């Protein structure tokens, strides 16, 4: 039994947890000495004294590109999952634009095997819609419950997965449950329309701007476009919250490094995204962790940036600057991702749930890339030298301590594939 002693929850209330095997056994505002002694009579109790640090459910990042198989010079499930664990991300979802693309049941199973052998945090997979029409594979995968989500690309970006054929797009919506889209500008309107007419749920990835977020928010508020049968969800990334064109254009290096799809926009767009986020109109923060080597980035414009290692810390720093509440961070980064992807028993601190638990030091001041080592294989971060206040200090995955006080545990177990409900 593991006893997390003297923590605080996101409301500032005292919280203590007892973890048995891979689950949260009991949660309390404080166990009495007697209760603890009674437990120690029957079993060995390992105690971690949190000394008032803030306890949260581990972050669930439903938008990452771990590059395995086929692009493992940039990242793989081992390095990517270490980057996650260090930063407080206890579950990631991987995107299908690998080589080969994850657009057949067989490719999905191969990918699952690789992750099960290498990932030290939990993982899930979005199946991919193919430009070559893989409706039969989508049906097989959903029927076999090997995945419950399908990702499609409706604009040009990294990878070979752009779908332009309208019939294929319609059929993907018809034959899927939740469809995640890379859709920019007018493609957002198209996706909303497909979802209404044929779909069973739409999740708009990495919304970068006021104009595009407005489209999605209008759809969310429209009782015909956003229904129980075909809901609409909005994801924003840390980079579209914290970075903008001005920062990108400020140095020659940034001009090359801070490139991704959708591209960074203006400060005004940052502000609109923050406002919507704080109004509760945004559903999730997904990092779009899309590592490329720095040599590739500097040589020619290459779309995508790493993100899992800094997402939570950036948000904690924003909390310290008065820009967002801790409750909202927990909602956007853990609770909502679990609810939207229908993940079983993760995303909340609740008795009976998997013990994916983190502790953060809200007062810790540190410098990105100076006071930590970068775990992502790509070896760089767009936030290098940023001074942040707030840092993950403890990561527990399925009841096992994976990372504590800047160090990984010696005997790491592998993470589990998420289970999902109907
Ligand atoms: C992503 C990548 O590199 O896989 N790139 C990006 O610019 N965001 C693909 C994507 O999410 O569009
Ligand atoms: Zn509370
Ligand atoms: Zn994308
Ligand atoms: Zn992406």
CSV table of C-alpha atoms and ligand atoms in Angstrom, one decimal:
chain,number,residue,atom,x,y,z
A,1,UNK,CA,0.0,0.0,0.0
A,2,UNK,CA,1.2,3.5,-0.9
A,3,UNK,CA,0.2,6.4,1.3
A,4,UNK,CA,0.3,9.9,-0.2
A,5,UNK,CA,0.3,12.1,2.9
A,6,UNK,CA,-0.5,15.7,3.4
A,7,UNK,CA,-1.4,16.9,-0.1
A,8,UNK,CA,-3.7,19.6,-1.3
A,9,UNK,CA,-6.3,19.3,-4.0
A,10,UNK,CA,-6.9,21.9,-6.7
A,11,UNK,CA,-9.4,23.7,-4.4
A,12,UNK,CA,-6.7,24.0,-1.7
A,13,UNK,CA,-8.3,21.5,0.6
A,14,UNK,CA,-6.2,18.9,2.3
A,15,UNK,CA,-6.2,15.5,0.5
A,16,UNK,CA,-4.6,12.1,1.3
A,17,UNK,CA,-4.7,9.0,-0.8
A,18,UNK,CA,-4.2,5.3,-0.2
A,19,UNK,CA,-3.1,3.4,-3.2
A,20,UNK,CA,-3.4,-0.4,-3.4
A,21,UNK,CA,-1.9,-2.1,-6.4
A,22,UNK,CA,-2.9,-0.1,-9.4
A,23,UNK,CA,-5.9,1.7,-8.0
A,24,UNK,CA,-6.8,4.5,-5.7
A,25,UNK,CA,-8.2,2.6,-2.6
A,26,UNK,CA,-9.2,5.5,-0.4
A,27,UNK,CA,-9.3,9.3,-0.4
A,28,UNK,CA,-9.6,11.3,2.7
A,29,UNK,CA,-9.2,14.9,4.0
A,30,UNK,CA,-6.6,13.3,6.3
A,31,UNK,CA,-6.3,9.8,7.7
A,32,UNK,CA,-6.0,9.5,11.5
A,33,UNK,CA,-2.9,8.0,13.1
A,34,UNK,CA,-5.1,5.2,14.2
A,35,UNK,CA,-6.3,4.4,10.7
A,36,UNK,CA,-2.8,4.4,9.4
A,37,UNK,CA,-1.6,2.1,12.3
A,38,UNK,CA,-4.4,-0.3,11.6
A,39,UNK,CA,-3.3,-0.6,8.0
A,40,UNK,CA,0.3,-1.1,9.0
A,41,UNK,CA,-0.7,-4.1,11.1
A,42,UNK,CA,-1.8,-5.9,7.9
A,43,UNK,CA,0.5,-4.7,5.3
A,44,UNK,CA,3.6,-2.8,4.5
A,45,UNK,CA,2.9,0.9,4.0
A,46,UNK,CA,5.1,3.0,1.9
A,47,UNK,CA,4.7,6.7,2.7
A,48,UNK,CA,5.3,9.7,0.5
A,49,UNK,CA,5.0,12.9,2.5
A,50,UNK,CA,3.8,15.6,0.0
A,51,UNK,CA,4.3,18.4,2.5
A,52,UNK,CA,1.4,20.4,1.2
A,53,UNK,CA,2.1,20.0,-2.5
A,54,UNK,CA,-0.9,19.9,-4.9
A,55,UNK,CA,-2.2,16.5,-6.0
A,56,UNK,CA,-3.9,16.1,-9.3
A,57,UNK,CA,-5.0,13.3,-11.6
A,58,UNK,CA,-2.2,12.7,-14.2
A,59,UNK,CA,-2.5,14.6,-17.4
A,60,UNK,CA,-4.2,12.9,-20.3
A,61,UNK,CA,-2.9,14.3,-23.6
A,62,UNK,CA,-5.1,13.0,-26.4
A,63,UNK,CA,-3.0,14.6,-29.2
A,64,UNK,CA,0.5,13.4,-29.6
A,65,UNK,CA,2.6,12.1,-32.5
A,66,UNK,CA,5.1,9.6,-31.0
A,67,UNK,CA,6.5,8.8,-34.5
A,68,UNK,CA,6.6,5.0,-34.0
A,69,UNK,CA,6.8,3.1,-36.2
A,70,UNK,CA,8.7,4.5,-39.1
A,71,UNK,CA,9.9,7.9,-38.0
A,72,UNK,CA,11.8,6.9,-34.8
A,73,UNK,CA,14.7,9.2,-35.4
A,74,UNK,CA,12.4,11.9,-34.1
A,75,UNK,CA,10.7,10.1,-31.2
A,76,UNK,CA,9.7,6.6,-30.1
A,77,UNK,CA,7.4,5.2,-27.5
A,78,UNK,CA,10.2,4.9,-25.0
A,79,UNK,CA,11.5,8.5,-25.3
A,80,UNK,CA,8.1,10.0,-25.8
A,81,UNK,CA,6.7,8.3,-22.8
A,82,UNK,CA,9.6,9.4,-20.6
A,83,UNK,CA,9.0,13.0,-21.7
A,84,UNK,CA,5.4,12.5,-20.6
A,85,UNK,CA,6.2,10.9,-17.3
A,86,UNK,CA,8.6,13.6,-16.4
A,87,UNK,CA,6.1,16.3,-17.0
A,88,UNK,CA,3.1,14.7,-15.3
A,89,UNK,CA,1.4,13.2,-18.4
A,90,UNK,CA,0.3,9.7,-17.4
A,91,UNK,CA,-1.6,8.9,-20.6
A,92,UNK,CA,-1.0,9.9,-24.2
A,93,UNK,CA,-3.0,9.2,-27.3
A,94,UNK,CA,-1.0,8.7,-30.4
A,95,UNK,CA,-2.0,10.0,-33.9
A,96,UNK,CA,-2.0,7.8,-37.0
A,97,UNK,CA,0.4,9.7,-39.3
A,98,UNK,CA,3.3,7.3,-38.8
A,99,UNK,CA,5.0,5.1,-41.4
A,100,UNK,CA,3.0,3.0,-42.2
A,101,UNK,CA,-0.1,5.1,-41.4
A,102,UNK,CA,-2.3,3.6,-38.8
A,103,UNK,CA,-5.1,2.9,-41.3
A,104,UNK,CA,-5.4,-0.8,-41.1
A,105,UNK,CA,-6.3,-3.1,-38.2
A,106,UNK,CA,-3.0,-4.8,-38.6
A,107,UNK,CA,-1.0,-1.6,-38.4
A,108,UNK,CA,-2.9,-0.6,-35.3
A,109,UNK,CA,-2.1,-3.9,-33.7
A,110,UNK,CA,1.5,-3.6,-34.6
A,111,UNK,CA,1.6,-0.2,-33.1
A,112,UNK,CA,0.0,-1.4,-29.9
A,113,UNK,CA,2.6,-4.1,-29.5
A,114,UNK,CA,5.4,-1.6,-29.8
A,115,UNK,CA,3.8,0.7,-27.2
A,116,UNK,CA,3.2,-2.2,-24.8
A,117,UNK,CA,6.9,-3.0,-25.0
A,118,UNK,CA,8.3,0.5,-24.6
A,119,UNK,CA,5.9,3.0,-23.1
A,120,UNK,CA,6.3,3.8,-19.4
A,121,UNK,CA,3.0,5.7,-19.2
A,122,UNK,CA,-0.5,4.7,-20.4
A,123,UNK,CA,-1.5,5.0,-24.0
A,124,UNK,CA,-4.4,5.0,-26.4
A,125,UNK,CA,-4.6,5.3,-30.2
A,126,UNK,CA,-6.7,7.2,-32.7
A,127,UNK,CA,-7.2,5.2,-35.8
A,128,UNK,CA,-6.7,6.9,-39.1
A,129,UNK,CA,-9.0,7.7,-42.0
A,130,UNK,CA,-7.2,7.0,-45.2
A,131,UNK,CA,-7.2,9.0,-48.5
A,132,UNK,CA,-7.4,5.6,-50.2
A,133,UNK,CA,-10.7,4.8,-48.5
A,134,UNK,CA,-10.3,2.4,-45.6
A,135,UNK,CA,-14.0,2.4,-44.5
A,136,UNK,CA,-13.8,-1.4,-44.2
A,137,UNK,CA,-10.8,-1.2,-41.8
A,138,UNK,CA,-12.6,1.5,-39.8
A,139,UNK,CA,-15.6,-0.8,-39.4
A,140,UNK,CA,-13.4,-3.7,-38.4
A,141,UNK,CA,-11.4,-1.6,-35.8
A,142,UNK,CA,-14.5,-0.1,-34.2
A,143,UNK,CA,-16.4,-3.4,-34.2
A,144,UNK,CA,-13.4,-5.2,-32.5
A,145,UNK,CA,-13.2,-2.3,-30.1
A,146,UNK,CA,-9.5,-1.9,-30.9
A,147,UNK,CA,-10.1,1.9,-31.0
A,148,UNK,CA,-13.2,4.2,-30.6
A,149,UNK,CA,-12.0,7.3,-32.4
A,150,UNK,CA,-10.9,8.1,-36.0
A,151,UNK,CA,-8.6,11.0,-36.9
A,152,UNK,CA,-8.7,12.6,-40.3
A,153,UNK,CA,-6.7,15.3,-42.0
A,154,UNK,CA,-8.6,17.8,-44.0
A,155,UNK,CA,-5.7,20.2,-44.7
A,156,UNK,CA,-2.1,19.7,-45.7
A,157,UNK,CA,0.2,19.0,-42.8
A,158,UNK,CA,3.1,16.6,-41.9
A,159,UNK,CA,2.3,13.1,-43.1
A,160,UNK,CA,0.6,11.6,-46.1
A,161,UNK,CA,-3.0,11.5,-44.9
A,162,UNK,CA,-4.8,14.4,-46.5
A,163,UNK,CA,-8.3,13.4,-47.6
A,164,UNK,CA,-9.9,15.6,-50.3
A,165,UNK,CA,-12.5,13.2,-51.6
A,166,UNK,CA,-15.9,14.3,-50.2
A,167,UNK,CA,-17.4,10.9,-50.4
A,168,UNK,CA,-14.6,9.4,-48.4
A,169,UNK,CA,-15.0,12.1,-45.8
A,170,UNK,CA,-18.8,11.6,-45.5
A,171,UNK,CA,-18.3,7.9,-45.2
A,172,UNK,CA,-15.7,8.3,-42.5
A,173,UNK,CA,-18.2,10.3,-40.5
A,174,UNK,CA,-21.0,7.8,-41.2
A,175,UNK,CA,-19.0,4.8,-40.1
A,176,UNK,CA,-17.2,6.3,-37.1
A,177,UNK,CA,-18.1,7.3,-33.6
A,178,UNK,CA,-16.0,10.3,-32.5
A,179,UNK,CA,-14.1,11.8,-35.4
A,180,UNK,CA,-11.1,14.0,-34.7
A,181,UNK,CA,-10.2,16.5,-37.4
A,182,UNK,CA,-7.3,18.5,-38.5
A,183,UNK,CA,-9.5,21.2,-40.1
A,184,UNK,CA,-8.5,24.8,-40.7
A,185,UNK,CA,-10.7,27.7,-41.8
A,186,UNK,CA,-13.5,26.6,-44.2
A,187,UNK,CA,-12.7,23.0,-43.5
A,188,UNK,CA,-14.1,23.5,-40.0
A,189,UNK,CA,-17.4,24.5,-41.5
A,190,UNK,CA,-17.3,21.3,-43.7
A,191,UNK,CA,-16.5,19.1,-40.7
A,192,UNK,CA,-19.3,20.6,-38.6
A,193,UNK,CA,-21.7,20.0,-41.6
A,194,UNK,CA,-20.5,16.4,-42.0
A,195,UNK,CA,-20.9,15.8,-38.3
A,196,UNK,CA,-24.4,17.1,-38.4
A,197,UNK,CA,-25.6,15.3,-41.5
A,198,UNK,CA,-23.7,12.0,-41.1
A,199,UNK,CA,-21.6,11.9,-38.0
A,200,UNK,CA,-21.6,10.8,-34.4
A,201,UNK,CA,-19.3,13.3,-32.8
A,202,UNK,CA,-16.7,15.9,-33.9
A,203,UNK,CA,-13.5,16.9,-32.1
A,204,UNK,CA,-11.7,19.8,-33.7
A,205,UNK,CA,-8.0,19.6,-33.0
A,206,UNK,CA,-5.5,22.5,-32.3
A,207,UNK,CA,-7.8,25.5,-32.9
A,208,UNK,CA,-5.4,28.4,-33.4
A,209,UNK,CA,-7.3,31.6,-33.9
A,210,UNK,CA,-10.3,33.7,-32.8
A,211,UNK,CA,-11.9,33.3,-36.2
A,212,UNK,CA,-11.6,29.5,-36.2
A,213,UNK,CA,-12.5,29.1,-32.5
A,214,UNK,CA,-15.6,31.3,-33.1
A,215,UNK,CA,-16.8,28.9,-35.8
A,216,UNK,CA,-16.4,26.0,-33.4
A,217,UNK,CA,-18.0,27.8,-30.5
A,218,UNK,CA,-21.0,28.8,-32.6
A,219,UNK,CA,-21.4,25.2,-33.6
A,220,UNK,CA,-21.2,24.1,-30.0
A,221,UNK,CA,-23.9,26.6,-29.0
A,222,UNK,CA,-26.2,25.6,-31.9
A,223,UNK,CA,-28.7,23.0,-30.6
A,224,UNK,CA,-28.9,21.4,-34.1
A,225,UNK,CA,-25.2,21.2,-34.8
A,226,UNK,CA,-24.2,20.1,-31.3
A,227,UNK,CA,-26.5,17.3,-30.0
A,228,UNK,CA,-26.1,14.2,-27.9
A,229,UNK,CA,-25.9,12.1,-31.0
A,230,UNK,CA,-23.3,14.3,-32.7
A,231,UNK,CA,-21.5,16.5,-30.1
A,232,UNK,CA,-18.8,19.0,-31.0
A,233,UNK,CA,-15.6,19.4,-29.0
A,234,UNK,CA,-12.9,22.1,-29.1
A,235,UNK,CA,-9.2,21.4,-28.4
A,236,UNK,CA,-6.5,24.1,-28.1
A,237,UNK,CA,-2.8,23.6,-27.8
A,238,UNK,CA,-0.3,25.3,-25.4
A,239,UNK,CA,1.6,26.8,-28.4
A,240,UNK,CA,-1.5,28.6,-29.6
A,241,UNK,CA,-2.1,30.0,-26.1
A,242,UNK,CA,1.5,31.0,-25.3
A,243,UNK,CA,3.2,31.8,-28.6
A,244,UNK,CA,2.3,34.0,-31.5
A,245,UNK,CA,3.7,35.4,-34.8
A,246,UNK,CA,5.5,38.2,-33.0
A,247,UNK,CA,7.5,35.8,-31.0
A,248,UNK,CA,8.1,33.7,-34.1
A,249,UNK,CA,9.3,36.6,-36.1
A,250,UNK,CA,11.6,38.0,-33.4
A,251,UNK,CA,14.6,35.9,-34.3
A,252,UNK,CA,15.9,34.0,-37.3
A,253,UNK,CA,16.0,30.8,-35.3
A,254,UNK,CA,12.4,31.2,-34.1
A,255,UNK,CA,11.3,31.8,-37.7
A,256,UNK,CA,12.3,28.3,-38.5
A,257,UNK,CA,11.6,26.5,-35.2
A,258,UNK,CA,8.1,27.9,-34.3
A,259,UNK,CA,6.4,26.4,-37.3
A,260,UNK,CA,3.5,24.1,-37.2
A,261,UNK,CA,0.1,23.5,-38.7
A,262,UNK,CA,-2.1,25.4,-38.0
A,263,UNK,CA,0.5,28.3,-37.9
A,264,UNK,CA,0.8,30.7,-34.9
A,265,UNK,CA,-1.4,33.7,-35.0
A,266,UNK,CA,-1.5,37.1,-33.2
A,267,UNK,CA,-1.5,38.2,-29.6
A,268,UNK,CA,-5.2,39.0,-30.0
A,269,UNK,CA,-5.8,35.4,-31.0
A,270,UNK,CA,-3.9,34.2,-27.9
A,271,UNK,CA,-6.2,36.4,-25.8
A,272,UNK,CA,-9.4,35.2,-27.4
A,273,UNK,CA,-8.3,31.6,-26.8
A,274,UNK,CA,-7.6,32.3,-23.1
A,275,UNK,CA,-10.9,34.1,-22.7
A,276,UNK,CA,-12.9,31.2,-24.2
A,277,UNK,CA,-10.9,28.7,-22.2
A,278,UNK,CA,-11.6,30.5,-18.9
A,279,UNK,CA,-15.3,30.8,-19.9
A,280,UNK,CA,-15.4,27.0,-20.0
A,281,UNK,CA,-16.0,27.0,-23.8
A,282,UNK,CA,-12.9,25.0,-24.7
A,283,UNK,CA,-13.0,21.3,-23.9
A,284,UNK,CA,-9.4,20.1,-23.8
A,285,UNK,CA,-5.8,21.1,-24.0
A,286,UNK,CA,-3.9,18.7,-26.3
A,287,UNK,CA,-0.3,19.4,-27.0
A,288,UNK,CA,-0.1,18.3,-30.6
A,289,UNK,CA,3.3,17.0,-29.5
A,290,UNK,CA,4.9,16.7,-33.0
A,291,UNK,CA,8.7,16.3,-32.6
A,292,UNK,CA,11.1,16.9,-35.5
A,293,UNK,CA,14.9,17.1,-35.1
A,294,UNK,CA,16.3,20.6,-34.8
A,295,UNK,CA,18.5,20.0,-37.8
A,296,UNK,CA,15.4,19.3,-39.9
A,297,UNK,CA,13.6,22.3,-38.6
A,298,UNK,CA,16.6,24.7,-39.3
A,299,UNK,CA,17.2,23.3,-42.8
A,300,UNK,CA,13.7,23.8,-44.2
A,301,UNK,CA,10.3,24.7,-42.9
A,302,UNK,CA,9.0,21.7,-41.1
A,303,UNK,CA,5.6,21.6,-39.4
A,304,UNK,CA,5.3,20.5,-35.8
A,305,UNK,CA,6.9,21.1,-32.4
A,306,UNK,CA,7.3,19.0,-29.2
A,307,UNK,CA,4.9,19.7,-26.4
A,308,UNK,CA,4.3,17.1,-23.8
A,309,UNK,CA,7.3,18.1,-21.7
A,310,UNK,CA,6.1,21.6,-21.1
A,311,UNK,CA,2.3,21.6,-21.3
A,312,UNK,CA,1.5,21.3,-17.6
A,313,UNK,CA,4.3,23.5,-16.4
A,314,UNK,CA,3.2,26.3,-18.8
A,315,UNK,CA,-0.3,26.0,-17.4
A,316,UNK,CA,0.9,26.0,-13.8
A,317,UNK,CA,2.9,29.1,-14.6
A,318,UNK,CA,-0.2,30.7,-16.1
A,319,UNK,CA,-2.0,29.8,-12.9
A,320,UNK,CA,0.7,31.6,-10.9
A,321,UNK,CA,0.3,34.6,-13.2
A,322,UNK,CA,-3.5,34.7,-12.4
A,323,UNK,CA,-4.4,33.6,-15.9
A,324,UNK,CA,-6.3,30.4,-15.1
A,325,UNK,CA,-7.6,28.4,-12.2
A,326,UNK,CA,-6.2,25.1,-11.1
A,327,UNK,CA,-9.6,23.6,-11.3
A,328,UNK,CA,-9.8,24.6,-15.0
A,329,UNK,CA,-6.3,23.1,-15.7
A,330,UNK,CA,-7.5,19.8,-14.2
A,331,UNK,CA,-10.7,19.8,-16.2
A,332,UNK,CA,-9.0,20.6,-19.5
A,333,UNK,CA,-6.0,18.3,-19.1
A,334,UNK,CA,-7.5,15.3,-17.3
A,335,UNK,CA,-11.2,15.2,-16.7
A,336,UNK,CA,-12.5,16.3,-20.1
A,337,UNK,CA,-10.1,14.3,-22.2
A,338,UNK,CA,-11.1,11.1,-20.2
A,339,UNK,CA,-14.8,11.9,-20.6
A,340,UNK,CA,-14.7,12.8,-24.3
A,341,UNK,CA,-12.6,9.7,-25.2
A,342,UNK,CA,-14.7,7.6,-22.9
A,343,UNK,CA,-11.7,6.3,-21.0
A,344,UNK,CA,-12.5,4.0,-18.2
A,345,UNK,CA,-11.4,4.9,-14.7
A,346,UNK,CA,-8.8,7.5,-15.4
A,347,UNK,CA,-8.8,11.3,-15.4
A,348,UNK,CA,-10.0,11.9,-11.9
A,349,UNK,CA,-9.0,11.3,-8.3
A,350,UNK,CA,-11.6,8.8,-7.3
A,351,UNK,CA,-11.7,5.7,-5.2
A,352,UNK,CA,-11.6,2.7,-7.6
A,353,UNK,CA,-9.9,4.6,-10.3
A,354,UNK,CA,-6.5,3.8,-11.6
A,355,UNK,CA,-3.9,5.5,-9.5
A,356,UNK,CA,-2.5,7.9,-12.2
A,357,UNK,CA,-1.6,10.6,-9.8
A,358,UNK,CA,0.8,13.5,-9.9
A,359,UNK,CA,2.0,16.1,-7.4
A,360,UNK,CA,3.1,19.5,-8.4
A,361,UNK,CA,5.1,22.2,-6.6
A,362,UNK,CA,3.3,25.4,-7.4
A,363,UNK,CA,6.1,27.5,-6.0
A,364,UNK,CA,9.0,25.9,-7.7
A,365,UNK,CA,10.8,28.4,-10.0
A,366,UNK,CA,12.9,26.8,-12.7
A,367,UNK,CA,14.2,27.4,-16.2
A,368,UNK,CA,13.2,25.2,-19.1
A,369,UNK,CA,16.0,23.3,-20.7
A,370,UNK,CA,18.4,24.5,-18.0
A,371,UNK,CA,17.0,23.0,-14.8
A,372,UNK,CA,15.8,19.9,-16.5
A,373,UNK,CA,17.0,17.6,-19.2
A,374,UNK,CA,14.9,17.1,-22.3
A,375,UNK,CA,13.7,13.6,-22.6
A,376,UNK,CA,12.1,13.8,-26.1
A,377,UNK,CA,14.3,12.3,-28.7
A,378,UNK,CA,14.1,15.5,-30.7
A,379,UNK,CA,16.2,17.1,-28.0
A,380,UNK,CA,14.8,20.6,-28.1
A,381,UNK,CA,11.8,22.7,-26.8
A,382,UNK,CA,10.3,25.9,-28.1
A,383,UNK,CA,10.2,27.2,-24.6
A,384,UNK,CA,14.0,26.8,-23.9
A,385,UNK,CA,15.1,29.4,-21.2
A,386,UNK,CA,11.6,30.3,-20.2
A,387,UNK,CA,11.4,31.0,-16.5
A,388,UNK,CA,8.4,29.2,-15.1
A,389,UNK,CA,6.9,28.9,-11.7
A,390,UNK,CA,5.2,25.5,-11.0
A,391,UNK,CA,6.6,22.1,-11.8
A,392,UNK,CA,5.6,18.4,-11.6
A,393,UNK,CA,7.5,16.7,-8.9
A,394,UNK,CA,5.9,13.2,-8.6
A,395,UNK,CA,4.4,11.0,-11.2
A,396,UNK,CA,2.5,7.8,-10.3
A,397,UNK,CA,1.3,5.6,-13.1
A,398,UNK,CA,-1.1,2.7,-12.3
A,399,UNK,CA,0.0,2.9,-8.6
A,400,UNK,CA,3.7,2.8,-9.3
A,401,UNK,CA,6.1,5.7,-8.7
A,402,UNK,CA,7.7,6.4,-12.1
A,403,UNK,CA,9.3,9.8,-11.5
A,404,UNK,CA,10.0,11.6,-8.3
A,405,UNK,CA,12.2,14.7,-7.5
A,406,UNK,CA,13.8,15.0,-10.9
A,407,UNK,CA,14.6,11.3,-11.2
A,408,UNK,CA,13.1,8.3,-12.9
A,409,UNK,CA,12.6,5.2,-10.8
A,410,UNK,CA,15.1,2.3,-11.5
A,411,UNK,CA,12.6,-0.4,-12.0
A,412,UNK,CA,10.0,0.9,-14.4
A,413,UNK,CA,7.0,-1.1,-15.5
A,414,UNK,CA,5.3,-0.4,-18.7
A,415,UNK,CA,2.1,1.5,-19.0
A,416,UNK,CA,-1.3,0.1,-20.0
A,417,UNK,CA,-3.5,0.6,-23.0
A,418,UNK,CA,-6.5,2.6,-22.0
A,419,UNK,CA,-9.9,0.9,-21.8
A,420,UNK,CA,-12.9,2.7,-23.0
A,421,UNK,CA,-16.7,2.4,-22.4
A,422,UNK,CA,-19.5,2.7,-24.9
B,1,LIG,C1,2.0,17.3,-37.1
B,1,LIG,C2,3.1,16.3,-37.3
B,1,LIG,O1,4.3,16.7,-37.4
B,1,LIG,O2,2.8,15.1,-37.2
B,1,LIG,N1,2.4,18.6,-37.5
B,1,LIG,C3,1.9,19.8,-37.1
B,1,LIG,O3,2.4,20.8,-37.7
B,1,LIG,N2,1.0,20.0,-36.3
B,1,LIG,C4,0.7,16.9,-37.8
B,1,LIG,C5,-0.5,17.6,-37.4
B,1,LIG,O4,-0.9,17.5,-36.2
B,1,LIG,O5,-1.1,18.4,-38.2
B,2,LIG,ZN1,-11.7,19.8,-3.1
B,3,LIG,ZN1,-3.0,18.5,-37.2
B,4,LIG,ZN1,-1.2,16.7,-34.5
